[in-house]
Amino acid sequence: MELTGAEITVRCLAEEGVEFVFGYPGGAVLNIYDEIFKQDKFKHVLVRHEQAAVHGADGYARSSGKVGVALVTSGPGLTNAVTGIATAYMDSIPLVIISGQVPVPAIGMDAFQEVDTVGITRPCVKHNFLVKDIKDLATTIKKAFYIAATGRPGPVLVDIPKDITQQSHEFAYPETVTMRSYSPVVKGHSGQIKKAVQMLLEAKRPMIYAGGGVVLGNAAAQLTELTKLLGYPVTNTLMGLGAYPATDAQFLGMLGMHGTYEANMAMQHSDVLLAVGARFDDRVIGSPEHFARDARRIVHIDIDPSSISKRVKVDVPIVGDVGGVLDEMIKLIKAGKEKAEAKAITAWWTQIELWRAKNCLKYNHASPIIKPQFVVEKLWEVTGGDAFVTTDVGQHQMWAAQYYKFDQPRRWITSGGLGTMGFGLPAAMGVQLAHPGSDVACVTGESSIQMCIQELSTCKQYHLPLKIVNLNNRYMGMVRQWQEFFYGNRYAESYMDSLPDFVKLAEAYGHVGMKIEKPADVEPALREAFAMKERLVFMDFITDQTENVFPMVPGGKGISEMILAEEL
Amino acid sequence: MRHIISLLMENEAGALSRVAGLFSARGYNIESLTVAPTEDATLSRMTIVTRGSEDVIEQIIKQLNKLIDVVKILDLSDGSHIERELMLVKVRAFGKDREEMKRMAEIFRGRIIDVTEKTYTIELTGPGSKLDAFIEALDQSAILETVRTGASGIGRGDRILKV
């Protein structure tokens, strides 16, 4: 049957089992929107800004494990979406972004709402396509979903000129797709896996360091089983939180720039390190030279060969799907006679407990002003540790990471690589749509929330009962913290003056607003808010202005060179 | 270390910009880059000459492999290979220079492919070092214009880069 390009586009999305398309209409995509109007296979979510469309699709993808889909028009529609695309790219999130383009004959003519979409997005997508012939449309969309979801996932963009959406062509959605230029390695090399197990069992001071790859690869169960089997300490990166249950005793907390003392010390002093789906980035290991000062052997499992030996040389690289590789390691350990070096491991744990006894996340509980850490701790209690938590970027993000103990993967939704302020609210919309009936909290700050606050309107339209936890310190807190530490207390433009009345603002959008100013009111407010199952509640917590995030590894330093709270 | 990397990629619009963009975005050095379709019209072959430590070269190859349009890569520097580059040089050729230029072209096994009363255009093929030597050997003030293609390379014997 002959279908128009617009019909084909919509049919392809339905064939892929897409549930939600986050988008915003405009001239170049009007034909596609007309077909969306006529169908009922998927729901369209109308955002208020294209950045939020991509973050919404991203939150959906992170929390569900499925491919998220966004649809934007040409020109400014696309350029607004770029921040969202780059956010997803840095965190390897599978998305398909469909953008309208001016008609093929108008390309290159500086037409109205024309931009070089393929050129602009090229450095921040896994791949992109410009469809110049309608006969390629269905195959291209199929390829886009395939590329986005396989190997190291990532966003893929399909740019569709308006005239292509008008032309007609025979429609047949390909069942499968093979590409000679793209075949990600899935199965880890058995010889390497054997070597890795041997090395792990010889360890005297072992450490397991797991990142976002474990979450994306759905390998949290395997990571937990292996860690339990070995009895070794484990840490998660910011992206990996939830990959290993945070309430378990073998978990040392997050590592990195704002990681725990025990995680960073154990990382630095380990003699064998198992890195799983992590990439040794600058916020995690600090200076590679400092990290290399203590000798250690490293096993690194990753689906992306280019992540291996990029910043840190490794001894046993294993390219493959982390879940499969961990399964094979578990099998080998169970089948083998060799056991971990019990005596050495006990001594290592004794050392770790000494580090842990520093209690590096302690803060002043007696403060008459609300401490932001306290709000996150209470949030964890009130939600039974079972909420989906999205964040924006800055101090509140680090406190959420440190104090909300995630026991399950895909509950922690944060912009790690790009560090995008404005991510939290739209991402939470995607999470709530993927998990209706679940508690979804957006932990944010008064600066970040204003970057995409227009989405309160979208939340009203789709009845998304998010709980917004605004840690309001009247500062761009992380900027202020750096200015305090490294810029002689010169707080250049980091104070947020003329803030809106968030309670009234929430009400203006048709939601519930609360202002909380005393520590004693924190828990009751949270309980009240989470009891309102059908309403979005904006909780404006007036917090301590001068609170800092500790521990902290200053930029360029080694991870064991932390500033702790009591040292100041 | 200088490396010469050959790759086959899908002959798609924008494929070249993906490679060039990768090098600029990650701060890798490109000494030369040549690209043209192969006997299979769906494939382009590219030859990149770059410099970097072994770690950097390893990353370059991994990052190139990650590009969806790249089908196959071979670091020609890993084994024996042949490199050739084409250069066209327009030189001043009148008076006593005229005979001298002809002789120089012959010594370097170049060919004169265009002649005017006052100029010769000489075509020269060889490894980059030979082309450099030719330029060195000429009277610099006699050189009116040069154009070089950058290196193309191929493995020796049965080292073959093919899909």
mmCIF file with all atom_site columns, N, CA and C in Angstrom, chain A residues 89 118 122 126-129 147 152 179-182 304-310 313, chain B residues 10 14 17-18 21 26 40 42-43 55 58-59 62-63 66-71 163:
data_model
loop_
_atom_site.group_PDB
_atom_site.id
_atom_site.type_symbol
_atom_site.label_atom_id
_atom_site.label_alt_id
_atom_site.label_comp_id
_atom_site.label_asym_id
_atom_site.label_entity_id
_atom_site.label_seq_id
_atom_site.pdbx_PDB_ins_code
_atom_site.Cartn_x
_atom_site.Cartn_y
_atom_site.Cartn_z
_atom_site.occupancy
_atom_site.B_iso_or_equiv
_atom_site.pdbx_formal_charge
_atom_site.auth_seq_id
_atom_site.auth_comp_id
_atom_site.auth_asym_id
_atom_site.auth_atom_id
_atom_site.pdbx_PDB_model_num
ATOM 1   N N  . TYR A 1 89  ? 23.494 12.150 24.861 1.00 0.00 ? 89  TYR A N  1
ATOM 2   C CA . TYR A 1 89  ? 24.707 11.598 24.251 1.00 0.00 ? 89  TYR A CA 1
ATOM 3   C C  . TYR A 1 89  ? 25.783 11.353 25.311 1.00 0.00 ? 89  TYR A C  1
ATOM 4   N N  . VAL A 1 118 ? 21.970 18.170 10.465 1.00 0.00 ? 118 VAL A N  1
ATOM 5   C CA . VAL A 1 118 ? 22.948 17.078 10.523 1.00 0.00 ? 118 VAL A CA 1
ATOM 6   C C  . VAL A 1 118 ? 24.302 17.618 10.980 1.00 0.00 ? 118 VAL A C  1
ATOM 7   N N  . ARG A 1 122 ? 25.847 16.646 14.645 1.00 0.00 ? 122 ARG A N  1
ATOM 8   C CA . ARG A 1 122 ? 26.811 15.573 14.403 1.00 0.00 ? 122 ARG A CA 1
ATOM 9   C C  . ARG A 1 122 ? 27.703 15.235 15.610 1.00 0.00 ? 122 ARG A C  1
ATOM 10  N N  . LYS A 1 126 ? 24.883 9.712  18.407 1.00 0.00 ? 126 LYS A N  1
ATOM 11  C CA . LYS A 1 126 ? 25.587 8.485  18.032 1.00 0.00 ? 126 LYS A CA 1
ATOM 12  C C  . LYS A 1 126 ? 25.644 8.401  16.506 1.00 0.00 ? 126 LYS A C  1
ATOM 13  N N  . HIS A 1 127 ? 24.542 8.799  15.878 1.00 0.00 ? 127 HIS A N  1
ATOM 14  C CA . HIS A 1 127 ? 24.522 8.879  14.414 1.00 0.00 ? 127 HIS A CA 1
ATOM 15  C C  . HIS A 1 127 ? 23.350 9.759  14.003 1.00 0.00 ? 127 HIS A C  1
ATOM 16  N N  . ASN A 1 128 ? 23.428 10.324 12.806 1.00 0.00 ? 128 ASN A N  1
ATOM 17  C CA . ASN A 1 128 ? 22.263 11.055 12.313 1.00 0.00 ? 128 ASN A CA 1
ATOM 18  C C  . ASN A 1 128 ? 22.084 10.819 10.819 1.00 0.00 ? 128 ASN A C  1
ATOM 19  N N  . PHE A 1 129 ? 20.857 11.062 10.378 1.00 0.00 ? 129 PHE A N  1
ATOM 20  C CA . PHE A 1 129 ? 20.499 10.822 8.975  1.00 0.00 ? 129 PHE A CA 1
ATOM 21  C C  . PHE A 1 129 ? 19.710 12.013 8.445  1.00 0.00 ? 129 PHE A C  1
ATOM 22  N N  . ILE A 1 147 ? 20.326 1.421  15.968 1.00 0.00 ? 147 ILE A N  1
ATOM 23  C CA . ILE A 1 147 ? 21.605 2.016  16.401 1.00 0.00 ? 147 ILE A CA 1
ATOM 24  C C  . ILE A 1 147 ? 21.468 2.603  17.804 1.00 0.00 ? 147 ILE A C  1
ATOM 25  N N  . ARG A 1 152 ? 26.915 0.543  22.679 1.00 0.00 ? 152 ARG A N  1
ATOM 26  C CA . ARG A 1 152 ? 26.798 1.606  23.674 1.00 0.00 ? 152 ARG A CA 1
ATOM 27  C C  . ARG A 1 152 ? 25.661 2.487  23.194 1.00 0.00 ? 152 ARG A C  1
ATOM 28  N N  . MET A 1 179 ? 23.733 -3.920 9.117  1.00 0.00 ? 179 MET A N  1
ATOM 29  C CA . MET A 1 179 ? 24.582 -2.868 8.553  1.00 0.00 ? 179 MET A CA 1
ATOM 30  C C  . MET A 1 179 ? 26.009 -3.389 8.555  1.00 0.00 ? 179 MET A C  1
ATOM 31  N N  . ARG A 1 180 ? 26.637 -3.387 7.399  1.00 0.00 ? 180 ARG A N  1
ATOM 32  C CA . ARG A 1 180 ? 28.005 -3.926 7.337  1.00 0.00 ? 180 ARG A CA 1
ATOM 33  C C  . ARG A 1 180 ? 28.969 -3.047 8.141  1.00 0.00 ? 180 ARG A C  1
ATOM 34  N N  . SER A 1 181 ? 28.588 -1.773 8.328  1.00 0.00 ? 181 SER A N  1
ATOM 35  C CA . SER A 1 181 ? 29.510 -0.857 9.009  1.00 0.00 ? 181 SER A CA 1
ATOM 36  C C  . SER A 1 181 ? 29.238 -0.794 10.504 1.00 0.00 ? 181 SER A C  1
ATOM 37  N N  . TYR A 1 182 ? 28.248 -1.535 10.994 1.00 0.00 ? 182 TYR A N  1
ATOM 38  C CA . TYR A 1 182 ? 27.905 -1.422 12.419 1.00 0.00 ? 182 TYR A CA 1
ATOM 39  C C  . TYR A 1 182 ? 27.501 -2.781 12.961 1.00 0.00 ? 182 TYR A C  1
ATOM 40  N N  . ASP A 1 304 ? 32.085 -0.399 24.936 1.00 0.00 ? 304 ASP A N  1
ATOM 41  C CA . ASP A 1 304 ? 32.688 0.541  23.987 1.00 0.00 ? 304 ASP A CA 1
ATOM 42  C C  . ASP A 1 304 ? 34.211 0.464  24.064 1.00 0.00 ? 304 ASP A C  1
ATOM 43  N N  . PRO A 1 305 ? 34.849 -0.089 23.025 1.00 0.00 ? 305 PRO A N  1
ATOM 44  C CA . PRO A 1 305 ? 36.320 -0.219 23.069 1.00 0.00 ? 305 PRO A CA 1
ATOM 45  C C  . PRO A 1 305 ? 37.016 1.118  23.307 1.00 0.00 ? 305 PRO A C  1
ATOM 46  N N  . SER A 1 306 ? 36.416 2.207  22.832 1.00 0.00 ? 306 SER A N  1
ATOM 47  C CA . SER A 1 306 ? 37.109 3.501  22.961 1.00 0.00 ? 306 SER A CA 1
ATOM 48  C C  . SER A 1 306 ? 37.075 4.022  24.399 1.00 0.00 ? 306 SER A C  1
ATOM 49  N N  . SER A 1 307 ? 36.280 3.397  25.273 1.00 0.00 ? 307 SER A N  1
ATOM 50  C CA . SER A 1 307 ? 36.306 3.801  26.689 1.00 0.00 ? 307 SER A CA 1
ATOM 51  C C  . SER A 1 307 ? 37.472 3.151  27.419 1.00 0.00 ? 307 SER A C  1
ATOM 52  N N  . ILE A 1 308 ? 38.047 2.139  26.802 1.00 0.00 ? 308 ILE A N  1
ATOM 53  C CA . ILE A 1 308 ? 39.108 1.381  27.467 1.00 0.00 ? 308 ILE A CA 1
ATOM 54  C C  . ILE A 1 308 ? 40.473 1.984  27.150 1.00 0.00 ? 308 ILE A C  1
ATOM 55  N N  . SER A 1 309 ? 41.268 2.171  28.224 1.00 0.00 ? 309 SER A N  1
ATOM 56  C CA . SER A 1 309 ? 42.603 2.775  28.101 1.00 0.00 ? 309 SER A CA 1
ATOM 57  C C  . SER A 1 309 ? 42.554 4.168  27.488 1.00 0.00 ? 309 SER A C  1
ATOM 58  N N  . LYS A 1 310 ? 41.489 4.922  27.757 1.00 0.00 ? 310 LYS A N  1
ATOM 59  C CA . LYS A 1 310 ? 41.409 6.300  27.274 1.00 0.00 ? 310 LYS A CA 1
ATOM 60  C C  . LYS A 1 310 ? 42.117 7.252  28.237 1.00 0.00 ? 310 LYS A C  1
ATOM 61  N N  . LYS A 1 313 ? 45.457 3.477  31.733 1.00 0.00 ? 313 LYS A N  1
ATOM 62  C CA . LYS A 1 313 ? 45.865 2.219  31.080 1.00 0.00 ? 313 LYS A CA 1
ATOM 63  C C  . LYS A 1 313 ? 45.314 1.044  31.884 1.00 0.00 ? 313 LYS A C  1
ATOM 64  N N  . GLU B 2 10  ? 31.115 4.062  4.149  1.00 0.00 ? 10  GLU B N  1
ATOM 65  C CA . GLU B 2 10  ? 29.953 4.167  3.271  1.00 0.00 ? 10  GLU B CA 1
ATOM 66  C C  . GLU B 2 10  ? 30.047 5.479  2.508  1.00 0.00 ? 10  GLU B C  1
ATOM 67  N N  . GLY B 2 14  ? 28.133 13.594 3.723  1.00 0.00 ? 14  GLY B N  1
ATOM 68  C CA . GLY B 2 14  ? 28.485 13.960 5.094  1.00 0.00 ? 14  GLY B CA 1
ATOM 69  C C  . GLY B 2 14  ? 29.458 13.015 5.765  1.00 0.00 ? 14  GLY B C  1
ATOM 70  N N  . SER B 2 17  ? 32.702 14.728 6.605  1.00 0.00 ? 17  SER B N  1
ATOM 71  C CA . SER B 2 17  ? 32.629 15.684 7.712  1.00 0.00 ? 17  SER B CA 1
ATOM 72  C C  . SER B 2 17  ? 32.611 14.968 9.064  1.00 0.00 ? 17  SER B C  1
ATOM 73  N N  . ARG B 2 18  ? 32.126 13.732 9.097  1.00 0.00 ? 18  ARG B N  1
ATOM 74  C CA . ARG B 2 18  ? 32.162 12.985 10.364 1.00 0.00 ? 18  ARG B CA 1
ATOM 75  C C  . ARG B 2 18  ? 33.605 12.705 10.778 1.00 0.00 ? 18  ARG B C  1
ATOM 76  N N  . GLY B 2 21  ? 35.309 16.124 11.496 1.00 0.00 ? 21  GLY B N  1
ATOM 77  C CA . GLY B 2 21  ? 34.764 16.653 12.752 1.00 0.00 ? 21  GLY B CA 1
ATOM 78  C C  . GLY B 2 21  ? 35.318 15.913 13.955 1.00 0.00 ? 21  GLY B C  1
ATOM 79  N N  . ARG B 2 26  ? 38.214 16.212 18.911 1.00 0.00 ? 26  ARG B N  1
ATOM 80  C CA . ARG B 2 26  ? 39.039 15.546 19.918 1.00 0.00 ? 26  ARG B CA 1
ATOM 81  C C  . ARG B 2 26  ? 40.480 16.031 19.885 1.00 0.00 ? 26  ARG B C  1
ATOM 82  N N  . ASP B 2 40  ? 33.935 -0.216 -5.877 1.00 0.00 ? 40  ASP B N  1
ATOM 83  C CA . ASP B 2 40  ? 32.567 -0.409 -5.408 1.00 0.00 ? 40  ASP B CA 1
ATOM 84  C C  . ASP B 2 40  ? 32.005 0.972  -5.078 1.00 0.00 ? 40  ASP B C  1
ATOM 85  N N  . THR B 2 42  ? 29.595 2.120  -3.655 1.00 0.00 ? 42  THR B N  1
ATOM 86  C CA . THR B 2 42  ? 28.971 2.416  -2.363 1.00 0.00 ? 42  THR B CA 1
ATOM 87  C C  . THR B 2 42  ? 30.014 2.693  -1.285 1.00 0.00 ? 42  THR B C  1
ATOM 88  N N  . LEU B 2 43  ? 31.289 2.507  -1.625 1.00 0.00 ? 43  LEU B N  1
ATOM 89  C CA . LEU B 2 43  ? 32.349 2.688  -0.628 1.00 0.00 ? 43  LEU B CA 1
ATOM 90  C C  . LEU B 2 43  ? 33.315 3.789  -1.031 1.00 0.00 ? 43  LEU B C  1
ATOM 91  N N  . ASP B 2 55  ? 49.278 5.805  22.403 1.00 0.00 ? 55  ASP B N  1
ATOM 92  C CA . ASP B 2 55  ? 47.964 5.897  23.058 1.00 0.00 ? 55  ASP B CA 1
ATOM 93  C C  . ASP B 2 55  ? 46.987 6.707  22.218 1.00 0.00 ? 55  ASP B C  1
ATOM 94  N N  . GLU B 2 58  ? 45.940 4.796  19.166 1.00 0.00 ? 58  GLU B N  1
ATOM 95  C CA . GLU B 2 58  ? 44.980 3.759  19.544 1.00 0.00 ? 58  GLU B CA 1
ATOM 96  C C  . GLU B 2 58  ? 43.580 4.363  19.687 1.00 0.00 ? 58  GLU B C  1
ATOM 97  N N  . GLN B 2 59  ? 43.499 5.516  20.342 1.00 0.00 ? 59  GLN B N  1
ATOM 98  C CA . GLN B 2 59  ? 42.206 6.195  20.502 1.00 0.00 ? 59  GLN B CA 1
ATOM 99  C C  . GLN B 2 59  ? 41.645 6.626  19.146 1.00 0.00 ? 59  GLN B C  1
ATOM 100 N N  . LYS B 2 62  ? 40.161 3.651  17.490 1.00 0.00 ? 62  LYS B N  1
ATOM 101 C CA . LYS B 2 62  ? 38.914 3.245  18.162 1.00 0.00 ? 62  LYS B CA 1
ATOM 102 C C  . LYS B 2 62  ? 37.780 4.225  17.866 1.00 0.00 ? 62  LYS B C  1
ATOM 103 N N  . GLN B 2 63  ? 38.099 5.512  17.917 1.00 0.00 ? 63  GLN B N  1
ATOM 104 C CA . GLN B 2 63  ? 37.058 6.520  17.674 1.00 0.00 ? 63  GLN B CA 1
ATOM 105 C C  . GLN B 2 63  ? 36.576 6.462  16.226 1.00 0.00 ? 63  GLN B C  1
ATOM 106 N N  . LYS B 2 66  ? 34.224 3.735  15.754 1.00 0.00 ? 66  LYS B N  1
ATOM 107 C CA . LYS B 2 66  ? 32.930 3.995  16.377 1.00 0.00 ? 66  LYS B CA 1
ATOM 108 C C  . LYS B 2 66  ? 31.989 4.744  15.429 1.00 0.00 ? 66  LYS B C  1
ATOM 109 N N  . LEU B 2 67  ? 32.551 5.435  14.450 1.00 0.00 ? 67  LEU B N  1
ATOM 110 C CA . LEU B 2 67  ? 31.680 6.144  13.501 1.00 0.00 ? 67  LEU B CA 1
ATOM 111 C C  . LEU B 2 67  ? 30.863 5.106  12.736 1.00 0.00 ? 67  LEU B C  1
ATOM 112 N N  . ILE B 2 68  ? 29.562 5.339  12.692 1.00 0.00 ? 68  ILE B N  1
ATOM 113 C CA . ILE B 2 68  ? 28.669 4.328  12.117 1.00 0.00 ? 68  ILE B CA 1
ATOM 114 C C  . ILE B 2 68  ? 28.982 4.085  10.641 1.00 0.00 ? 68  ILE B C  1
ATOM 115 N N  . ASP B 2 69  ? 29.407 5.109  9.911  1.00 0.00 ? 69  ASP B N  1
ATOM 116 C CA . ASP B 2 69  ? 29.654 4.942  8.476  1.00 0.00 ? 69  ASP B CA 1
ATOM 117 C C  . ASP B 2 69  ? 30.968 4.241  8.153  1.00 0.00 ? 69  ASP B C  1
ATOM 118 N N  . VAL B 2 70  ? 31.833 4.084  9.135  1.00 0.00 ? 70  VAL B N  1
ATOM 119 C CA . VAL B 2 70  ? 33.134 3.465  8.858  1.00 0.00 ? 70  VAL B CA 1
ATOM 120 C C  . VAL B 2 70  ? 32.984 1.951  8.834  1.00 0.00 ? 70  VAL B C  1
ATOM 121 N N  . VAL B 2 71  ? 33.403 1.350  7.716  1.00 0.00 ? 71  VAL B N  1
ATOM 122 C CA . VAL B 2 71  ? 33.238 -0.101 7.551  1.00 0.00 ? 71  VAL B CA 1
ATOM 123 C C  . VAL B 2 71  ? 34.479 -0.848 8.014  1.00 0.00 ? 71  VAL B C  1
ATOM 124 N N  . VAL B 2 163 ? 36.155 -5.009 1.755  1.00 0.00 ? 163 VAL B N  1
ATOM 125 C CA . VAL B 2 163 ? 34.987 -5.488 2.497  1.00 0.00 ? 163 VAL B CA 1
ATOM 126 C C  . VAL B 2 163 ? 34.686 -6.924 2.105  1.00 0.00 ? 163 VAL B C  1
#
